[in-house]
Coordinates of C-alpha atoms in Angstrom, one line a residue:
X1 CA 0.0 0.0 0.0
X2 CA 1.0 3.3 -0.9
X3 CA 2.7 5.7 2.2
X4 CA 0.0 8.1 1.3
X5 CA -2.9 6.4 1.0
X6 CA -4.8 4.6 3.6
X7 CA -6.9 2.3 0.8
X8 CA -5.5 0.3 -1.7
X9 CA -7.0 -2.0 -4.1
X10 CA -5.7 -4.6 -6.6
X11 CA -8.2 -6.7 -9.0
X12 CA -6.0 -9.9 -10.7
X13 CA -6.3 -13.9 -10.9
X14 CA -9.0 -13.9 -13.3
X15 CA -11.0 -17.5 -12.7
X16 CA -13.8 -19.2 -15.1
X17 CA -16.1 -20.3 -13.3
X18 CA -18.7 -23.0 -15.2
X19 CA -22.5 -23.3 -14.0
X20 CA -25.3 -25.6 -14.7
X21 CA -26.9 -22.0 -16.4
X22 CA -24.2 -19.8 -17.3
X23 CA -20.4 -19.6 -17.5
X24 CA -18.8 -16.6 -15.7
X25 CA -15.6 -14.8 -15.1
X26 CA -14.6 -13.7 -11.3
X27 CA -11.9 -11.3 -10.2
X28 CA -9.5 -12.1 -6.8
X29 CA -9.7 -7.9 -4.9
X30 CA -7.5 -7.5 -2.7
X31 CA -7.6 -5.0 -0.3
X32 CA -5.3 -3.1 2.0
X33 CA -6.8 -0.5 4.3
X34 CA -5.9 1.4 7.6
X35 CA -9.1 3.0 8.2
X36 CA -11.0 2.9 11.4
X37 CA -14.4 1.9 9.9
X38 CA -12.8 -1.4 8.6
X39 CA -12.2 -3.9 11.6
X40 CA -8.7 -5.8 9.4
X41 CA -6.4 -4.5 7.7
X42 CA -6.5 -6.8 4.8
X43 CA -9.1 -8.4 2.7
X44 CA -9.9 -10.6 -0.2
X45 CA -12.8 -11.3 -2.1
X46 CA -14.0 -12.3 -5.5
X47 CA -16.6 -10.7 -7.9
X48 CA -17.7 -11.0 -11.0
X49 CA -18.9 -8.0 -13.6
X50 CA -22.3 -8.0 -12.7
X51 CA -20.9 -7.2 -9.3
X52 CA -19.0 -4.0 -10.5
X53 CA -22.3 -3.0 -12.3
X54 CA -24.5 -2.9 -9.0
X55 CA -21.4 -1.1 -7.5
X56 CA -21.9 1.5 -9.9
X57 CA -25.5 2.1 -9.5
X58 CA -25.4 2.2 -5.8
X59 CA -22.8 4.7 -6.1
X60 CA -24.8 6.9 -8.8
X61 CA -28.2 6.5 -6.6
X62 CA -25.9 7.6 -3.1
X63 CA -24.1 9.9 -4.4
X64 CA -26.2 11.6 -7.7
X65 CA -23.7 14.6 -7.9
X66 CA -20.4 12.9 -7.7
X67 CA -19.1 12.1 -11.3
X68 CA -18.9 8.3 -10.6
X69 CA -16.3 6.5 -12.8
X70 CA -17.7 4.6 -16.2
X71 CA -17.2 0.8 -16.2
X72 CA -15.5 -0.9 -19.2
X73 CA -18.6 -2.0 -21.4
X74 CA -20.1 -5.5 -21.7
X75 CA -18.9 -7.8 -24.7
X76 CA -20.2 -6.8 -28.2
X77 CA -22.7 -9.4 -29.9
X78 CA -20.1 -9.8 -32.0
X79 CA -17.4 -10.3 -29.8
X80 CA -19.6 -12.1 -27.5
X81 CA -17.7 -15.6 -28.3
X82 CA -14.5 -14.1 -27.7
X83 CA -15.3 -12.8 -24.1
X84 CA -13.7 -15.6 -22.1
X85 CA -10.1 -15.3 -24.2
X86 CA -7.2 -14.1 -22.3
X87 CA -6.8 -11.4 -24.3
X88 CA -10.4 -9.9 -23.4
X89 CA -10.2 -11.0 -20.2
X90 CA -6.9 -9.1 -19.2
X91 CA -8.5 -6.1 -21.0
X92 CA -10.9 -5.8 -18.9
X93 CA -9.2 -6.9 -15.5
X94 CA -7.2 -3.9 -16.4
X95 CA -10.4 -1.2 -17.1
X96 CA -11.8 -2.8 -14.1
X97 CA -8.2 -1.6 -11.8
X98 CA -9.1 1.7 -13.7
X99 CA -12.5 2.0 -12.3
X100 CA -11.9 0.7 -8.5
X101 CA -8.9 3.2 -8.6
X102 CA -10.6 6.4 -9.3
X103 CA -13.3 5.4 -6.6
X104 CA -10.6 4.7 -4.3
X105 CA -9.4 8.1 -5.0
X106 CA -12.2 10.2 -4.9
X107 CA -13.2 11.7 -1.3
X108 CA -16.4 10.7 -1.0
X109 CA -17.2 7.8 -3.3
X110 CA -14.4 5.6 -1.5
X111 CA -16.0 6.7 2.0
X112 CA -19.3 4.6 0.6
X113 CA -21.0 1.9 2.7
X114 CA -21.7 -0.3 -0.4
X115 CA -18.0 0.3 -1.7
X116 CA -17.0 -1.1 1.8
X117 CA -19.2 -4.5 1.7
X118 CA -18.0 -4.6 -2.1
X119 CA -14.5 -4.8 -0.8
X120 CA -14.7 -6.9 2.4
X121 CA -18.2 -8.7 2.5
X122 CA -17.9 -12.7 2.1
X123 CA -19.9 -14.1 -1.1
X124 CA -23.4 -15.2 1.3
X125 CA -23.3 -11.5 3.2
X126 CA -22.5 -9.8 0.1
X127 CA -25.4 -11.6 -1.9
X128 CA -27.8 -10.9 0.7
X129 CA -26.7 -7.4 0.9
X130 CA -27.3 -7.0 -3.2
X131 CA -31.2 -8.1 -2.8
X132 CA -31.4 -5.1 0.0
X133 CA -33.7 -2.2 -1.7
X134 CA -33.3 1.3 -1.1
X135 CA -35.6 4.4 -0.9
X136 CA -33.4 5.9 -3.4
X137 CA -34.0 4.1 -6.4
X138 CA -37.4 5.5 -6.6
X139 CA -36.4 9.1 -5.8
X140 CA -33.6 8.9 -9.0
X141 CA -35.8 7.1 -11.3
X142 CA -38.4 10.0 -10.7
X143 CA -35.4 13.1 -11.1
X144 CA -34.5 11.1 -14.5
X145 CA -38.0 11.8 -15.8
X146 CA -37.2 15.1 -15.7
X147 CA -33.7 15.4 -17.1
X148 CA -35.2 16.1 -20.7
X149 CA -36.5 19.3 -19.6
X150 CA -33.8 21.3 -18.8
X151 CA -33.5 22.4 -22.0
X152 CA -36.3 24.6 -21.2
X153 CA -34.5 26.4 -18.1
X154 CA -35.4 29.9 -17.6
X155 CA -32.0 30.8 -15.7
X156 CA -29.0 29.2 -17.5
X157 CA -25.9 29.0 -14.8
X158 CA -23.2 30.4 -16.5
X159 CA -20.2 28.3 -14.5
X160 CA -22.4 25.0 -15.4
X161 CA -23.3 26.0 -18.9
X162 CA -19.4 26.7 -19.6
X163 CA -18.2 23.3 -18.3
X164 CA -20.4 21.9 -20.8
X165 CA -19.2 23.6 -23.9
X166 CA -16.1 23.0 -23.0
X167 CA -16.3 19.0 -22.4
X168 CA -18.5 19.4 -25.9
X169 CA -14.9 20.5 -27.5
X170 CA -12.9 17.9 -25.6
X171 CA -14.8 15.4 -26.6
X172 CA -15.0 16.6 -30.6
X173 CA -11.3 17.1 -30.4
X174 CA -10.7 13.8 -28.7
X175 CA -13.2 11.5 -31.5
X176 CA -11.0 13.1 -33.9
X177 CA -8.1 11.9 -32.5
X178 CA -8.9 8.7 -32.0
X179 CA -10.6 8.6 -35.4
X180 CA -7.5 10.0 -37.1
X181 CA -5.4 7.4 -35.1
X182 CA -7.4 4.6 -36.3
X183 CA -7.7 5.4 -39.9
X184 CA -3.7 5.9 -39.8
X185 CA -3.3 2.4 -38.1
X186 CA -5.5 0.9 -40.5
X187 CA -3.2 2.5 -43.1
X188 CA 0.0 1.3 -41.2
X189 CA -1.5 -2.4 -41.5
X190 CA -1.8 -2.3 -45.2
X191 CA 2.1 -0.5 -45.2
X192 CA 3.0 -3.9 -43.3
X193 CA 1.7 -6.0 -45.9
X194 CA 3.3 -4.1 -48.6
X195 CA 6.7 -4.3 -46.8
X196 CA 5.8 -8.0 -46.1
X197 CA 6.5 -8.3 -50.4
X198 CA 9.2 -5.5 -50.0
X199 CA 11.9 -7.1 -48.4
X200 CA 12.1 -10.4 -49.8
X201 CA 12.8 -9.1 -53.1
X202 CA 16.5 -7.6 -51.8
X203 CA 17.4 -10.5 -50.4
X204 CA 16.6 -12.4 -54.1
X205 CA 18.1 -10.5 -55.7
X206 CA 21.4 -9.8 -53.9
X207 CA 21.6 -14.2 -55.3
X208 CA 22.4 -12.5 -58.7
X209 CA 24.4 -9.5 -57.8
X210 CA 27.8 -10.5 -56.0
X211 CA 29.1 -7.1 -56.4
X212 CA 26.1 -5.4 -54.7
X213 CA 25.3 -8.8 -52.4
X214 CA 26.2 -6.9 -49.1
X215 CA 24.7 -3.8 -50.0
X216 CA 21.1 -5.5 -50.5
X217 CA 21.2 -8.0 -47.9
X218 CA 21.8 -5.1 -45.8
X219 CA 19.1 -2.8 -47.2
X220 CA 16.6 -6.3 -46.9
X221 CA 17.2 -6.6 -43.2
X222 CA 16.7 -3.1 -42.7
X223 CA 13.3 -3.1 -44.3
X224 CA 12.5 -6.4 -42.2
X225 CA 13.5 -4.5 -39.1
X226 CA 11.4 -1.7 -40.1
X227 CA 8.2 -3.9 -40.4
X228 CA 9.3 -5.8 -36.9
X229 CA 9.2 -1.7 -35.6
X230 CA 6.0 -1.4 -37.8
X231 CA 4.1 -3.9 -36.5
X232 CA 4.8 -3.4 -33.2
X233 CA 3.3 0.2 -33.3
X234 CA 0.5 -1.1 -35.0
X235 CA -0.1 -3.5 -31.7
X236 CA 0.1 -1.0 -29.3
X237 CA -2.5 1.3 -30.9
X238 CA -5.4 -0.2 -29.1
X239 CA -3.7 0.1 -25.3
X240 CA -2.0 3.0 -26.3
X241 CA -4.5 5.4 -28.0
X242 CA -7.6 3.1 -29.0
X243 CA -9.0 2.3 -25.6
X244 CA -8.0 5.2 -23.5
X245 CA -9.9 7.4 -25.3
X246 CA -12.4 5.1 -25.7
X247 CA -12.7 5.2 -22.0
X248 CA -11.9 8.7 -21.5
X249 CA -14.6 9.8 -23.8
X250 CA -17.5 7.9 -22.1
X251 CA -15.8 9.4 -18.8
X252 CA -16.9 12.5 -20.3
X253 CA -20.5 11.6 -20.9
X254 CA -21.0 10.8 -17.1
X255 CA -19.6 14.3 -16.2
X256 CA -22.5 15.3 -19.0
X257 CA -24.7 13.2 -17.5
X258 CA -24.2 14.6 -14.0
X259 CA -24.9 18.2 -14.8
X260 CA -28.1 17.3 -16.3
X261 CA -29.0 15.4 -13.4
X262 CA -28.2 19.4 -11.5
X263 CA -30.6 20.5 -14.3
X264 CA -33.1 18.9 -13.3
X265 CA -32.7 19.6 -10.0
X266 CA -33.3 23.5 -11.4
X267 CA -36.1 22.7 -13.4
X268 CA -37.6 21.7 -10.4
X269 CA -37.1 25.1 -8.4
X270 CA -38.0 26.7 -11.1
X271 CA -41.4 25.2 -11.6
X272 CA -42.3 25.3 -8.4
X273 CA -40.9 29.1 -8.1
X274 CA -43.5 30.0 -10.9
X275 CA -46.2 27.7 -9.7
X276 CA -45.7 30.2 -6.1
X277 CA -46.0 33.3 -8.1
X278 CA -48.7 32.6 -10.2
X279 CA -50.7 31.8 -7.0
X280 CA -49.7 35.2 -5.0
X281 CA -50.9 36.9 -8.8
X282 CA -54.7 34.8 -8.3
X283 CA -54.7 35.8 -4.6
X284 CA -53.9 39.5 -5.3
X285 CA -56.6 39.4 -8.0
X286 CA -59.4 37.8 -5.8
X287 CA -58.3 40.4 -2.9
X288 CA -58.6 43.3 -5.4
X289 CA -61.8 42.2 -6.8
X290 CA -62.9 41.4 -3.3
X291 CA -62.8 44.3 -2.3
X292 CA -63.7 46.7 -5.3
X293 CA -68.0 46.9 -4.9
X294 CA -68.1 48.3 -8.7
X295 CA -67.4 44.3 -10.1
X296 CA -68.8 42.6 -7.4
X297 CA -72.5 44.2 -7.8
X298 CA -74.9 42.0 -9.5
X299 CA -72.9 39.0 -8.6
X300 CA -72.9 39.3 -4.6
X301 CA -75.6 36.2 -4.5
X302 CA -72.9 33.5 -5.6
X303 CA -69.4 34.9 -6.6
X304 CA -68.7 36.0 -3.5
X305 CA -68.6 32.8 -1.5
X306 CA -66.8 31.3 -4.4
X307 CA -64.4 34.0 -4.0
X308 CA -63.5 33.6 -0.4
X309 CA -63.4 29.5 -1.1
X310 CA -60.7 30.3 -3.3
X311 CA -58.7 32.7 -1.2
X312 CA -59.2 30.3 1.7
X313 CA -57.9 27.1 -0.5
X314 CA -54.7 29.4 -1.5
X315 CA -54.3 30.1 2.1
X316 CA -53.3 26.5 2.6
X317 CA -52.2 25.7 -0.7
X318 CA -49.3 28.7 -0.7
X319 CA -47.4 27.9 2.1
X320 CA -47.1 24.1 1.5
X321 CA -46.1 25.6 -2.0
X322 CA -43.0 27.9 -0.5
X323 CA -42.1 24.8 1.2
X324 CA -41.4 22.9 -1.6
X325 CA -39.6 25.9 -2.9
X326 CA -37.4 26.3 -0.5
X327 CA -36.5 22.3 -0.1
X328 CA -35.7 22.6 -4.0
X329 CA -34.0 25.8 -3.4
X330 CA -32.1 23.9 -1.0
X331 CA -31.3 20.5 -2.9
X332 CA -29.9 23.0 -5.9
X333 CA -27.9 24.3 -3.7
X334 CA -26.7 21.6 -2.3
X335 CA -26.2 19.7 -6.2
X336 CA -24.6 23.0 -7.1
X337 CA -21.7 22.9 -4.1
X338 CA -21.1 19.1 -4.8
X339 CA -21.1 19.1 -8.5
X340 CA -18.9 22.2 -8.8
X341 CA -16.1 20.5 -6.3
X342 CA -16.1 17.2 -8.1
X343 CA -15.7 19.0 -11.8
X344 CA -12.6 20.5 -9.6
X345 CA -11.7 16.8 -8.9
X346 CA -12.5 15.4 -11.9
X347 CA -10.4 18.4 -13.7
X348 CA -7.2 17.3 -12.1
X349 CA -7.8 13.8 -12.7
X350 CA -8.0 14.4 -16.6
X351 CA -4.8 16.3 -16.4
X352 CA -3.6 13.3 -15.4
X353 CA -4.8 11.0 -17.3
X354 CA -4.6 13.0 -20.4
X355 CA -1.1 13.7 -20.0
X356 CA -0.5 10.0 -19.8
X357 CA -2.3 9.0 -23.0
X358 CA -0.7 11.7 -24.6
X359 CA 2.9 10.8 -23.4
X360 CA 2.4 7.0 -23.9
X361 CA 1.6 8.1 -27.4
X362 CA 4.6 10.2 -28.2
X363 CA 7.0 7.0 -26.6
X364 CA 5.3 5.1 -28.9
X365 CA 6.3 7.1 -31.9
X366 CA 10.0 7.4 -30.4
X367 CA 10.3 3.9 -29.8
X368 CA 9.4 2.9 -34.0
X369 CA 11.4 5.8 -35.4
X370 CA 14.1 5.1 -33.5
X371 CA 14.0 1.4 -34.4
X372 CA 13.8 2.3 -38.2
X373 CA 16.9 5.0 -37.8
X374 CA 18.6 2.6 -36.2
X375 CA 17.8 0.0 -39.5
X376 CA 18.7 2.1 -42.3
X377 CA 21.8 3.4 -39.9
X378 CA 23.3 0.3 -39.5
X379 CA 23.0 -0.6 -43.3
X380 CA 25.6 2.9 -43.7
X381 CA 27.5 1.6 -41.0
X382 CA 27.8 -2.2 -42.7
X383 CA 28.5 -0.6 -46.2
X384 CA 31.0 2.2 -44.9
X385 CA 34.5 0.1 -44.4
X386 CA 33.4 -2.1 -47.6
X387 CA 33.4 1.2 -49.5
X388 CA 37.1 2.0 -47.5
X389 CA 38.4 -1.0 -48.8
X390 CA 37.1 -0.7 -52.2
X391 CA 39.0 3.1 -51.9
X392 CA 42.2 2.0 -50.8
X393 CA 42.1 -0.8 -53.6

């Protein structure tokens, strides 16, 4: 465990597991903790995906304004036969460390109660736990109804409203990247093929050349090298470039996601907000007219009483009405402090973790140019004495 951390958590040994009904993957967590909440200082469990997925809506319906982490999506229909390789299954052993890591490091998610069970409850107790219900589901599912209305907020919030446009951008500029990348990588993998018929022809014809032999054997194992470097680079693209953005970009939707979630929160104050002053209007309009014999003569038999049932029904009905203003006042509030402090967490955690996609990507390029350099530098360095000798001859 880290010096500076008091949480740390480790997801590996992948194990198939084969059922009458279904075949499944589990993942060994290990755990290593020195808060007071936990009663050991170390624990291991297993879980599966579905596992991680509950985790992830217990999280979102806790905590509705932190930005919770995305998980790595499920397995394609197409790739839905390949989901127990290694290869898939190391993928996502490694989005899944991604995902347990930025909960461990975010101040409130990794203070949870269902993040603790997740980490230290054995399979029975943790199973029992997962059929538990809470009160909040309903409340979310209700606030979701609503998120397609705050496009028709009256008061846009500036600070929100910026944040937006500017993840809009980052993601654009992002998609084009990785779009860019792939096209090129696609391009690289034809380039190999090409260089695949390339080489071989060098080292032929060097047979029927004795006087230029060296010179083309040499030039042949540089392009071969140069396709080694090729491919290589052409490998890496998907841990490199391909996924992380990938990842990084559906990261960005649940920041998206989060501030509609505050949006609806304002929709909320706002309709009620209107809903309380179109009611103090009626009730100034009944107390005017109430009071003004000129309008009220001719109808004194009946619109009188009706008026004073009125005023007495928005006697009740307007202060249970600034109630529920002032609790949605309230929750705004309270969305607006939480939201804005995670953006400033989240902000620092894709400096991060942009940086490193970006630097992983420049190595990358170092690492094959300096491979193919070094090929076609060699082949001067293999020719140079032969052309000495020749010289001196």
């Amino acid at each position: 465990m880290d010096e500076n951390s008091d949480l740390s958590v480790k997801i590996d040994n992948p194990q198939k597991h084969l059922e009458t009904l279904e075949t499944y993957i589990t993942f060994r967590i290990t755990t290593k903790v020195a808060r007071i909440e936990y009663s050991e200082n170390e624990y291991v469990v297993r879980r599966r995906y579905n596992d991680f997925i509950w985790l992830r809506q217990k999280l979102t319906e806790c905590h509705p304004f932190c930005i919770v982490p995305p998980l790595p999506g499920k397995h394609s229909l197409i790739g839905q036969l390949d989901r127990y390789s290694k290869d898939f299954i190391l993928l996502r052993m490694k989005a899944l460390n991604v995902f347990v890591s930025r909960i461990v490091n975010h101040p409130i998610l990794s203070c949870n109660e269902h993040f603790k069970t997740f980490l230290t409850a054995k399979q029975p107790d943790f199973n029992l736990h997962r059929r538990q219900r809470t009160n909040s589901e309903n409340k979310i599912r209700t606030l979701s109804h609503s998120n397609s209305t705050h496009s028709a907020l009256k008061n846009r919030h500036l600070e929100f409203d910026k944040t937006k446009s500017y993840l809009t951008v980052l993601s654009e500029k992002l998609s084009s990247i990785e779009k860019i990348s792939s096209r090129i990588n696609k391009e690289r993998i034809d380039f190999i093929v090409e260089l695949n018929s390339y080489h071989p022809i060098f080292t032929t014809w060097a047979t029927s050349e004795p006087e230029l032999a060296a010179l083309l054997q040499n030039i042949g194992c540089a392009v071969e090298r140069n396709t080694a470097a090729q491919n290589m680079l052409v490998q890496s693209y998907p841990t490199v470039i391909g996924n992380p953005i990938r990842d990084f970009l559906t990261y960005i939707d649940v920041v998206q996601d989060t501030i509609k979630k505050r949006e609806a929160y304002q929709c909320a104050y706002e309709n009620s907000l209107e809903e309380l002053n179109k009611r103090h209007s009626e009730k100034d309009k009944l107390i005017a007219s109430s009071h003004n014999p000129s309008q009220a003569a001719g109808f004194s038999l009946w619109k009188q009483p009706s008026c004073d049932e009125k005023l007495e029904k928005l006697g009740v009905y307007i202060p249970q009405l600034l109630k529920k203003v002032e609790a949605n006042q309230d929750s705004l509030e309270c969305a607006n402090e939480s939201l804005r402090s995670d953006i400033e967490h989240w902000q620092l955690e894709k400096q991060q973790c942009l940086k490193k996609i970006l630097l992983d990507f420049v190595n990358k390029q170092i690492e094959y140019y300096q491979a193919t350099v070094n090929a076609w530098e060699h082949v001067t360095s293999e020719i140079a004495p032969q052309n000495n000798v020749a010289v001196s001859k």
